Amino acid sequence: MSSWEAVIGLEIHAQLATKSKIFSGASTAYGAAPNVQASLVDLGYPGVLPVLNREAVRMAVKFGLAIGANIARRSIFARKNYFYPDLPKGYQISQYEKPIVENGRLEIVLEDGSRKTIGITRAHLEEDAGKSLHEDFHGLTGIDLNRAGTPLIEIVSEPDMRSAKEAVAYMKKIHTLVRYLEICDGNMQEGSFRCDANVSVRPVGQEKFGTRCEIKNLNSFRFVERAINYEIARQIQVLESGGTIQQETRLFDPDKGETRALRTKEEANDYRYFPDPDLLPLVLDDEFIESVRRTLPELPDEKAARYVEQFGLSAYDAGVLTASREMGDYFESVVAKLNGHAKLAANWVMGELSGALNKENLDITQSRIDPTRLAGLLARIVDQTISGKIAKDVFEQMWNEGLDADTIIESKGLRQITDTAAIEQVIEAVMAAHPKQLAEYRSGKEKLFGFFVGQVMKQTGGKANPAQVNELLKKKLAG
Amino acid sequence: MSLTRHDVESIAYLARLSLSDAELPAYVDSLSKILHLVEQLNAADTADVEPMAHPLADQVQRLRDDVVTEEDRREKYQRNAPAVEAGLYLVPKVIE
């Protein structure tokens, strides 16, 4: 049987973090009572006119600059026509022929450490639709139009991805980027960041793309991966059993872990785009674009490269620490307070701290240990007051009890024993208590060295300085 | 280009218009005439003409500041709706 290659492109919808809607002065705040943030413009009343939100334009331009795209000096808005009750006008205002952002790119890092550039065809401004609630309203559907008119950018990739893993890596990278740029909160549960995946397969070596299916509304990285993997397997199975792929829209059912056809009526996808006569062309001058460029923060790739250069971190560690702006800020704050020791700080932020955060499903801004207190703990490792192993216990108490490292170290007597005489005393006691092992060791059974280290650590409650223990033990055991 | 009866039925469906069999031929005829006119326009040489997206040729879109200016007028707006409940507009069940 021939082998198959998947071809994947993503359309990511990111809600822009404006205060008001893209074409009206209604609030975009999440979680309000139904329809209290739906103005006449959002409700599609006759006689109203949309007026474009400057901030939404700035955010789209900011995104375009961050992916090295062309920013259109002149772009136009179009009507995308379809009927659905959560779209009261009967059309969505979007951009079609001339989007605001075109021809960008983003680099992703794959699991094996290799890099791949994913092309971004375009990113256009558009309005979100409302929400339909299908719970029981006496057999009717309830419509909440608070979300109608919320600004979105739709980010359309080239069909450059070849596996579900690549698609997830790309989606995560976009997610990181929009949060760095502070143009989208990235909240996937609330629907602020979601994606449609176009998936097709073709025999390896064939240039022509296969027929694709579009999987709609994927709102978690895990679902994206599962849905794409299912869809690839489904298409291969259809083709290998002699069938053909029908171009269609499919939905992913997370409970069953499968995709199913949504609608096959081809005419349903005839949106009859035309320029919206209510909106004039959007014209941007260099001054506007440059003013946006000046607000660009250090981007994730730039930050990661700096961490490698400035702190001597590995590319992998730098990538993890720059996955969110907040994580990077936290890490740098620890390093600043610790006066260096970046590798130690990196290990603790990625290890103990991330573990504790994950366990309670917190993000780093909600950490129970702030950078100052973590630096306080790490300083005690650096000056050898405590060992790395004891530090983990101290960390746990800091996390649970909210105390700082020094208080815990003092009150529990965890200070590391670095006094040579004291350690020697313990070693002698251990040797006296285990004459048999001592004799065996001295007659060549060197493996027993570990046994003696263990005994000494046990006697000192883990507080003896491990390097000193090793050194002194060697001397004493030698006799 | 002339439209077929099937084309007109599809267009009517997209616009959610219900046309009777008796009405259809008139629409096939008049919509085809419009397309003939467009074909004539297409024949003009526009190689050097910048496509126009709006009849107000030299005007550009005005932008507004990102400020919430609308207050909650749900109660007033919903007086126009045939059915509301718990703040929601109610419509015939739509589910895929």
XYZ file of C-alpha atoms in Angstrom:
575
model
C 0.000 0.000 0.000
C 1.295 3.472 -0.805
C 1.934 5.799 2.086
C 0.026 9.009 2.586
C 0.903 12.550 3.439
C -1.459 14.916 5.224
C -1.798 18.543 4.162
C -3.173 20.905 6.799
C -4.032 24.589 6.888
C -5.574 26.443 9.825
C -7.927 29.377 10.047
C -7.567 30.853 13.515
C -10.100 33.297 14.910
C -8.722 35.580 17.611
C -11.031 38.013 19.404
C -9.364 41.385 19.661
C -9.112 42.779 23.183
C -10.875 46.070 22.529
C -13.253 47.628 25.046
C -15.975 48.281 22.495
C -17.171 46.448 19.411
C -15.687 46.705 15.965
C -18.522 48.804 14.523
C -20.490 50.032 17.558
C -19.928 51.567 20.990
C -21.325 48.539 22.845
C -19.116 46.815 25.420
C -17.291 43.583 24.588
C -16.904 42.463 28.243
C -17.387 38.714 28.664
C -20.057 37.218 30.866
C -22.726 39.947 30.892
C -26.432 39.088 31.106
C -27.821 38.154 27.662
C -28.298 40.981 25.163
C -27.443 43.870 27.501
C -24.407 44.612 25.293
C -26.256 44.423 21.986
C -26.808 47.864 20.468
C -28.942 48.763 17.468
C -25.931 48.318 15.185
C -25.249 44.856 16.614
C -28.914 43.948 16.323
C -28.919 44.882 12.646
C -31.671 47.479 12.869
C -32.460 49.325 9.661
C -30.910 52.755 9.215
C -27.851 52.239 11.394
C -24.303 52.710 10.146
C -21.166 50.868 11.261
C -18.200 53.035 12.302
C -14.856 51.274 12.494
C -12.992 50.995 15.816
C -9.452 52.472 15.507
C -8.085 50.160 18.184
C -9.205 47.052 16.270
C -7.310 48.384 13.250
C -4.197 49.052 15.360
C -4.307 45.516 16.762
C -4.622 43.922 13.330
C -1.687 46.002 12.092
C 0.327 45.062 15.174
C -0.246 41.398 14.398
C 0.718 41.914 10.763
C 3.973 43.615 11.715
C 4.821 40.840 14.186
C 4.587 38.173 11.453
C 6.541 40.207 8.922
C 3.497 40.622 6.683
C 2.507 43.304 4.206
C 0.158 45.840 5.748
C -2.342 46.971 3.132
C -2.285 50.762 2.694
C -5.798 50.332 1.400
C -8.151 47.523 2.406
C -11.882 47.068 2.017
C -14.740 45.523 3.939
C -17.116 43.050 2.361
C -20.409 41.457 3.245
C -20.444 37.702 3.659
C -24.055 36.712 3.200
C -25.735 33.822 4.971
C -28.812 33.284 7.083
C -28.525 32.211 10.675
C -30.441 33.596 13.658
C -27.317 34.682 15.532
C -26.420 36.908 12.568
C -29.256 39.417 12.585
C -28.174 41.469 9.563
C -28.120 38.407 7.301
C -24.443 39.124 6.562
C -21.188 39.253 8.432
C -18.948 42.240 7.801
C -15.572 40.792 6.887
C -12.766 41.421 4.425
C -12.480 39.493 1.191
C -10.547 40.820 -1.801
C -8.285 43.200 0.069
C -7.537 42.153 3.650
C -5.559 44.386 5.993
C -2.698 41.870 6.454
C -1.197 39.674 3.740
C 1.726 37.360 3.244
C 3.321 36.821 6.666
C 5.150 33.897 8.221
C 5.897 32.267 11.523
C 8.568 29.800 12.563
C 7.637 26.784 14.639
C 9.933 24.409 16.511
C 9.114 20.725 16.121
C 9.578 18.034 18.750
C 12.924 16.921 17.345
C 14.170 20.506 17.696
C 14.036 21.234 13.953
C 12.438 24.444 12.728
C 9.829 25.023 10.070
C 8.393 28.187 8.605
C 4.632 28.300 8.177
C 3.274 30.812 5.681
C 0.377 33.036 6.682
C -1.665 33.907 3.626
C -3.665 36.665 5.220
C -5.256 38.030 8.387
C -8.437 40.006 8.014
C -10.691 42.008 10.276
C -14.253 40.871 10.808
C -17.073 40.851 13.310
C -18.077 37.883 15.450
C -21.641 36.526 15.427
C -23.935 36.055 18.438
C -24.570 32.830 20.313
C -27.384 30.346 19.881
C -28.550 28.460 22.962
C -30.275 25.235 22.090
C -31.337 24.297 25.617
C -34.975 23.900 26.078
C -36.920 27.069 25.549
C -40.178 25.244 24.792
C -38.652 23.851 21.603
C -37.280 27.241 20.557
C -33.698 28.511 20.310
C -32.496 31.381 22.494
C -30.282 34.047 20.911
C -27.740 36.141 22.830
C -26.259 38.906 20.693
C -23.719 40.254 23.211
C -20.916 38.695 21.172
C -22.287 39.978 17.856
C -19.927 42.650 16.569
C -16.954 41.678 18.738
C -13.832 42.316 16.643
C -11.931 39.310 15.329
C -8.911 38.734 13.208
C -9.083 35.600 11.132
C -5.575 34.320 10.547
C -5.369 32.059 7.502
C -2.292 29.868 7.115
C -0.883 28.342 3.966
C -1.448 24.573 3.696
C 2.082 24.135 5.044
C 1.550 21.698 7.887
C 2.016 17.968 7.437
C 0.892 16.510 10.776
C -1.444 17.235 13.669
C 1.623 17.941 15.816
C 2.793 20.645 13.420
C -0.676 22.175 13.392
C -0.738 22.278 17.192
C 2.768 23.780 17.332
C 1.668 26.488 14.894
C -1.562 27.201 16.770
C 0.324 27.429 20.078
C 2.805 29.824 18.510
C 0.015 32.106 17.282
C -1.590 31.853 20.724
C 1.671 32.919 22.382
C 2.120 35.734 19.893
C -1.328 37.335 20.246
C -0.925 37.363 24.020
C 2.569 38.896 23.789
C 1.097 41.578 21.567
C -1.773 42.058 24.052
C -4.290 41.994 21.223
C -6.203 38.899 22.433
C -6.613 37.323 25.863
C -6.276 33.867 24.297
C -8.999 32.435 26.523
C -10.103 29.306 24.718
C -12.865 28.319 27.130
C -14.545 31.658 26.516
C -14.089 31.293 22.782
C -11.623 34.174 22.410
C -9.283 31.922 20.435
C -10.558 29.116 18.222
C -9.741 27.485 14.945
C -10.984 25.660 11.857
C -8.719 23.047 10.295
C -8.559 22.217 6.594
C -7.312 18.684 6.159
C -6.573 16.603 3.082
C -4.325 13.650 2.276
C -2.361 12.688 -0.839
C -0.001 9.870 -1.777
C 3.576 10.711 -0.777
C 5.306 12.259 -3.760
C 2.144 13.575 -5.405
C 2.183 17.312 -5.959
C -1.531 17.926 -6.367
C -3.522 18.365 -3.143
C -6.291 15.934 -2.307
C -9.879 17.031 -1.688
C -10.082 18.726 1.674
C -12.544 18.755 4.536
C -12.920 21.628 6.952
C -13.295 20.825 10.658
C -15.069 23.717 12.357
C -14.761 25.345 15.744
C -11.950 23.601 17.535
C -11.418 25.322 20.857
C -8.550 23.478 22.504
C -5.088 22.348 21.415
C -5.966 18.790 22.393
C -9.101 18.800 20.244
C -7.154 20.163 17.283
C -4.689 17.296 17.532
C -7.323 14.602 18.036
C -9.660 15.926 15.357
C -6.913 16.199 12.735
C -5.523 12.748 13.510
C -8.993 11.242 13.286
C -9.702 13.056 10.033
C -6.410 11.970 8.427
C -7.107 8.333 9.336
C -10.695 8.602 8.086
C -9.690 10.034 4.716
C -6.960 7.431 4.200
C -9.421 4.690 4.989
C -11.991 6.057 2.524
C -9.374 6.349 -0.239
C -7.791 2.963 0.391
C -11.154 1.269 0.203
C -11.685 2.834 -3.215
C -13.900 5.743 -2.169
C -13.539 9.451 -2.830
C -13.424 12.360 -0.381
C -16.371 14.683 -0.472
C -15.475 18.337 0.103
C -17.501 19.194 3.187
C -17.647 20.865 6.574
C -17.279 18.546 9.544
C -17.687 18.884 13.289
C -15.488 17.240 15.927
C -17.281 15.391 18.696
C -14.882 15.336 21.664
C -16.894 12.656 23.498
C -16.702 10.186 20.639
C -13.333 11.438 19.399
C -14.554 11.592 15.794
C -15.594 14.090 13.134
C -18.941 14.004 11.360
C -20.275 15.754 8.291
C -22.133 18.964 9.073
C -23.701 19.859 5.791
C -23.052 18.742 2.266
C -25.274 21.220 0.415
C -22.720 22.988 -1.738
C -24.839 26.110 -2.181
C -24.726 26.664 1.581
C -21.137 27.833 1.084
C -22.023 30.429 -1.526
C -21.547 33.581 0.494
C -21.942 36.092 -2.359
C -19.298 38.470 -1.016
C -19.496 42.051 -2.183
C -17.969 45.309 -0.907
C -20.000 46.722 1.980
C -21.441 50.039 0.796
C -21.768 51.166 4.450
C -18.016 51.262 4.894
C -15.467 53.284 2.951
C -12.048 51.876 2.105
C -9.704 51.710 5.092
C -6.641 53.757 4.230
C -3.530 53.603 6.427
C -0.561 55.896 6.050
C 3.047 55.198 6.968
C 2.792 57.343 10.052
C -0.018 55.197 11.459
C 1.833 51.978 10.675
C 5.086 53.269 12.169
C 3.280 54.425 15.304
C 2.020 50.863 15.715
C 5.479 49.428 15.045
C 6.846 51.477 17.946
C 4.435 49.667 20.312
C 5.720 46.193 19.386
C 7.120 44.388 22.440
C 10.088 42.043 22.326
C 8.627 39.081 20.416
C 8.830 35.472 21.653
C 11.560 34.426 19.198
C 13.627 37.515 19.971
C 13.251 36.930 23.696
C 14.234 33.258 23.379
C 17.326 34.175 21.340
C 18.286 36.724 23.993
C 17.922 34.114 26.782
C 20.320 31.821 24.938
C 22.765 34.661 24.383
C 22.494 36.529 27.676
C 21.819 33.700 30.127
C 23.463 30.761 28.378
C 20.240 28.747 28.398
C 19.574 25.947 25.932
C 17.239 26.712 23.031
C 14.715 24.321 24.543
C 14.708 26.025 27.961
C 14.532 29.450 26.321
C 11.521 28.297 24.320
C 9.698 27.045 27.413
C 10.422 30.201 29.412
C 9.202 32.488 26.644
C 5.975 30.584 25.954
C 4.182 33.418 27.699
C 5.286 36.958 28.353
C 4.409 36.549 32.045
C 6.578 33.441 32.384
C 9.528 35.329 30.872
C 8.917 38.302 33.154
C 8.824 36.036 36.199
C 12.026 34.266 35.228
C 13.891 37.500 34.526
C 12.695 38.979 37.780
C 14.102 35.983 39.709
C 17.432 36.279 37.875
C 17.610 40.006 38.623
C 16.968 39.488 42.335
C 19.371 36.576 42.474
C 22.073 38.506 40.643
C 22.595 35.802 38.039
C 22.449 32.010 38.390
C 20.078 31.957 35.442
C 20.348 28.220 34.867
C 19.339 27.539 38.479
C 16.443 29.987 38.172
C 15.361 28.410 34.871
C 15.366 24.915 36.358
C 13.244 25.990 39.290
C 10.763 28.005 37.238
C 10.310 25.164 34.738
C 10.477 22.438 37.384
C 9.085 22.939 40.883
C 7.195 26.138 40.155
C 5.543 24.978 36.917
C 4.715 21.660 38.572
C 2.998 23.390 41.492
C 1.113 25.720 39.134
C -0.036 22.868 36.899
C -1.215 20.826 39.842
C -3.617 23.603 40.824
C -4.312 24.733 37.272
C -2.954 28.239 37.932
C -1.091 30.472 35.552
C 2.129 32.133 36.572
C 0.477 35.438 37.461
C -1.474 33.525 40.118
C 1.623 31.892 41.628
C 1.565 31.621 45.410
C 5.289 32.313 45.443
C 6.349 35.574 43.839
C 9.735 36.061 42.139
C 11.233 37.798 45.200
C 10.435 34.876 47.456
C 11.610 32.266 44.957
C 14.860 34.217 44.562
C 15.109 34.217 48.373
C 14.978 30.417 48.378
C 17.440 30.012 45.517
C 19.871 32.381 47.244
C 20.062 29.882 50.107
C 21.029 27.135 47.650
C 23.654 29.394 46.102
C 25.235 30.252 49.469
C 24.993 26.590 50.506
C 22.745 27.221 53.485
C 20.589 24.354 52.221
C 20.991 21.637 49.606
C 18.879 21.478 46.460
C 17.044 18.506 47.922
C 16.069 20.285 51.147
C 15.136 23.312 49.033
C 12.353 21.273 47.441
C 10.824 20.641 50.868
C 11.196 24.312 51.750
C 9.567 25.234 48.441
C 6.582 23.044 49.234
C 6.131 24.709 52.608
C 6.510 28.147 51.086
C 3.809 27.238 48.578
C 1.432 25.804 51.154
C 2.043 28.116 54.094
C 3.004 31.359 52.407
C 6.148 31.819 54.518
C 9.493 32.890 53.117
C 12.465 30.581 52.779
C 14.578 31.994 55.634
C 11.741 31.739 58.140
C 11.178 28.084 57.268
C 14.895 27.230 57.247
C 15.394 28.776 60.686
C 12.236 27.543 62.379
C 12.706 23.964 61.160
C 16.475 23.942 61.662
C 17.130 22.994 58.049
C 20.391 24.859 57.781
C 22.910 22.678 56.006
C 25.714 21.229 58.095
C 28.959 22.478 56.614
C 31.023 22.187 59.768
C 33.725 19.646 58.958
C 34.139 18.511 62.532
C 30.418 17.895 62.950
C 30.229 15.851 59.763
C 33.300 13.844 60.739
C 31.690 13.042 64.046
C 28.637 11.604 62.312
C 30.806 9.637 59.900
C 32.726 8.087 62.751
C 29.518 7.116 64.509
C 28.168 5.510 61.335
C 31.396 3.582 60.808
C 31.309 2.356 64.397
C 27.717 1.213 64.028
C 28.414 -0.787 60.831
C 31.672 -2.697 61.335
C 30.637 -5.456 58.909
C 30.032 -3.077 55.994
C 33.199 -1.216 56.860
C 35.263 -4.396 56.664
C 33.640 -5.355 53.332
C 34.271 -1.906 51.908
C 37.880 -1.969 52.938
C 38.318 -5.395 51.375
C 37.259 -3.960 47.998
C 33.468 -3.813 47.907
C 33.441 -0.163 46.859
C 29.799 -0.208 45.953
C 29.116 0.167 49.682
C 30.219 3.792 49.471
C 26.656 4.763 48.632
C 25.431 2.928 51.705
C 27.651 5.066 53.939
C 26.561 8.280 52.214
C 22.960 7.272 52.798
C 23.578 6.543 56.479
C 25.305 9.875 57.051
C 22.508 11.787 55.301
C 19.957 9.866 57.310
C 21.697 10.692 60.593
C 21.815 14.385 59.675
C 18.258 14.549 58.382
C 19.562 15.249 54.901
C 21.201 18.422 56.075
C 24.864 17.555 55.630
C 26.500 19.215 52.654
C 26.657 16.369 50.096
C 29.971 17.412 48.568
C 31.641 17.543 51.952
C 30.149 14.225 52.985
C 31.606 12.597 49.898
C 35.005 14.027 50.427
C 35.254 13.304 54.165
C 33.800 9.814 53.836
C 36.378 8.847 51.249
C 39.150 9.869 53.582
C 37.732 8.199 56.675
C 36.769 4.946 54.977
C 40.217 4.659 53.497
C 41.310 4.427 57.128
C -24.518 34.065 -20.191
C -28.057 32.898 -19.599
C -29.278 31.455 -16.355
C -31.103 28.171 -16.117
C -34.217 27.574 -14.112
C -32.096 25.640 -11.637
C -29.710 28.609 -11.207
C -32.605 30.878 -10.338
C -33.994 28.347 -7.887
C -30.607 28.223 -6.142
C -30.330 32.006 -6.014
C -33.856 32.244 -4.638
C -32.997 29.666 -1.989
C -29.886 31.599 -0.912
C -32.000 34.747 -0.571
C -34.739 32.759 1.177
C -37.262 33.823 -1.470
C -40.100 31.516 -2.294
C -40.860 31.676 -6.023
C -43.727 29.775 -7.556
C -43.267 27.752 -10.748
C -45.329 30.369 -12.551
C -43.051 33.199 -11.405
C -39.754 31.496 -12.248
C -39.572 32.097 -16.024
C -39.877 35.861 -15.592
C -36.935 35.843 -13.172
C -34.861 33.583 -15.407
C -35.418 36.103 -18.174
C -34.813 39.339 -16.247
C -31.802 38.073 -14.266
C -30.254 36.805 -17.508
C -30.707 40.270 -19.025
C -28.858 41.800 -16.077
C -26.006 39.350 -16.611
C -25.913 40.259 -20.317
C -25.499 43.884 -19.314
C -22.642 42.926 -16.995
C -21.047 40.970 -19.854
C -21.133 44.119 -21.966
C -19.416 46.031 -19.169
C -16.842 43.257 -18.838
C -15.958 43.719 -22.493
C -14.670 47.247 -21.813
C -10.904 47.507 -21.466
C -10.224 48.349 -17.800
C -6.592 47.292 -17.690
C -5.500 50.740 -16.507
C -8.421 51.390 -14.192
C -8.073 50.965 -10.443
C -11.002 48.865 -9.189
C -13.398 50.958 -7.153
C -14.824 49.522 -3.951
C -17.107 52.429 -3.162
C -18.869 55.111 -5.202
C -17.443 57.876 -2.989
C -14.156 57.527 -4.779
C -11.884 59.832 -2.788
C -13.328 59.325 0.657
C -11.748 57.099 3.275
C -13.159 55.329 6.287
C -13.393 57.415 9.436
C -12.310 55.664 12.625
C -13.825 55.950 16.071
C -12.064 55.776 19.429
C -12.376 52.548 21.372
C -14.858 53.823 23.951
C -18.023 52.192 25.249
C -20.800 54.642 24.455
C -23.827 52.363 24.442
C -25.809 51.583 27.534
C -28.132 48.691 28.225
C -31.420 49.241 26.415
C -32.384 45.619 26.201
C -35.860 46.074 27.559
C -36.698 48.726 24.998
C -35.206 46.797 22.059
C -36.909 43.575 23.046
C -40.335 45.179 22.885
C -40.030 44.696 19.123
C -39.303 40.991 19.383
C -42.086 38.425 18.977
C -40.732 36.230 21.766
C -38.138 36.727 24.495
C -37.236 34.786 27.604
C -34.540 35.234 30.254
C -33.146 38.115 28.203
C -32.807 35.954 25.080
C -34.507 36.434 21.732
C -36.428 33.272 20.930
C -36.468 31.903 17.374
C -37.621 28.651 15.801
C -35.250 25.852 16.713
C -32.094 25.838 14.628
C -29.654 23.028 15.176
C -27.324 21.228 12.841
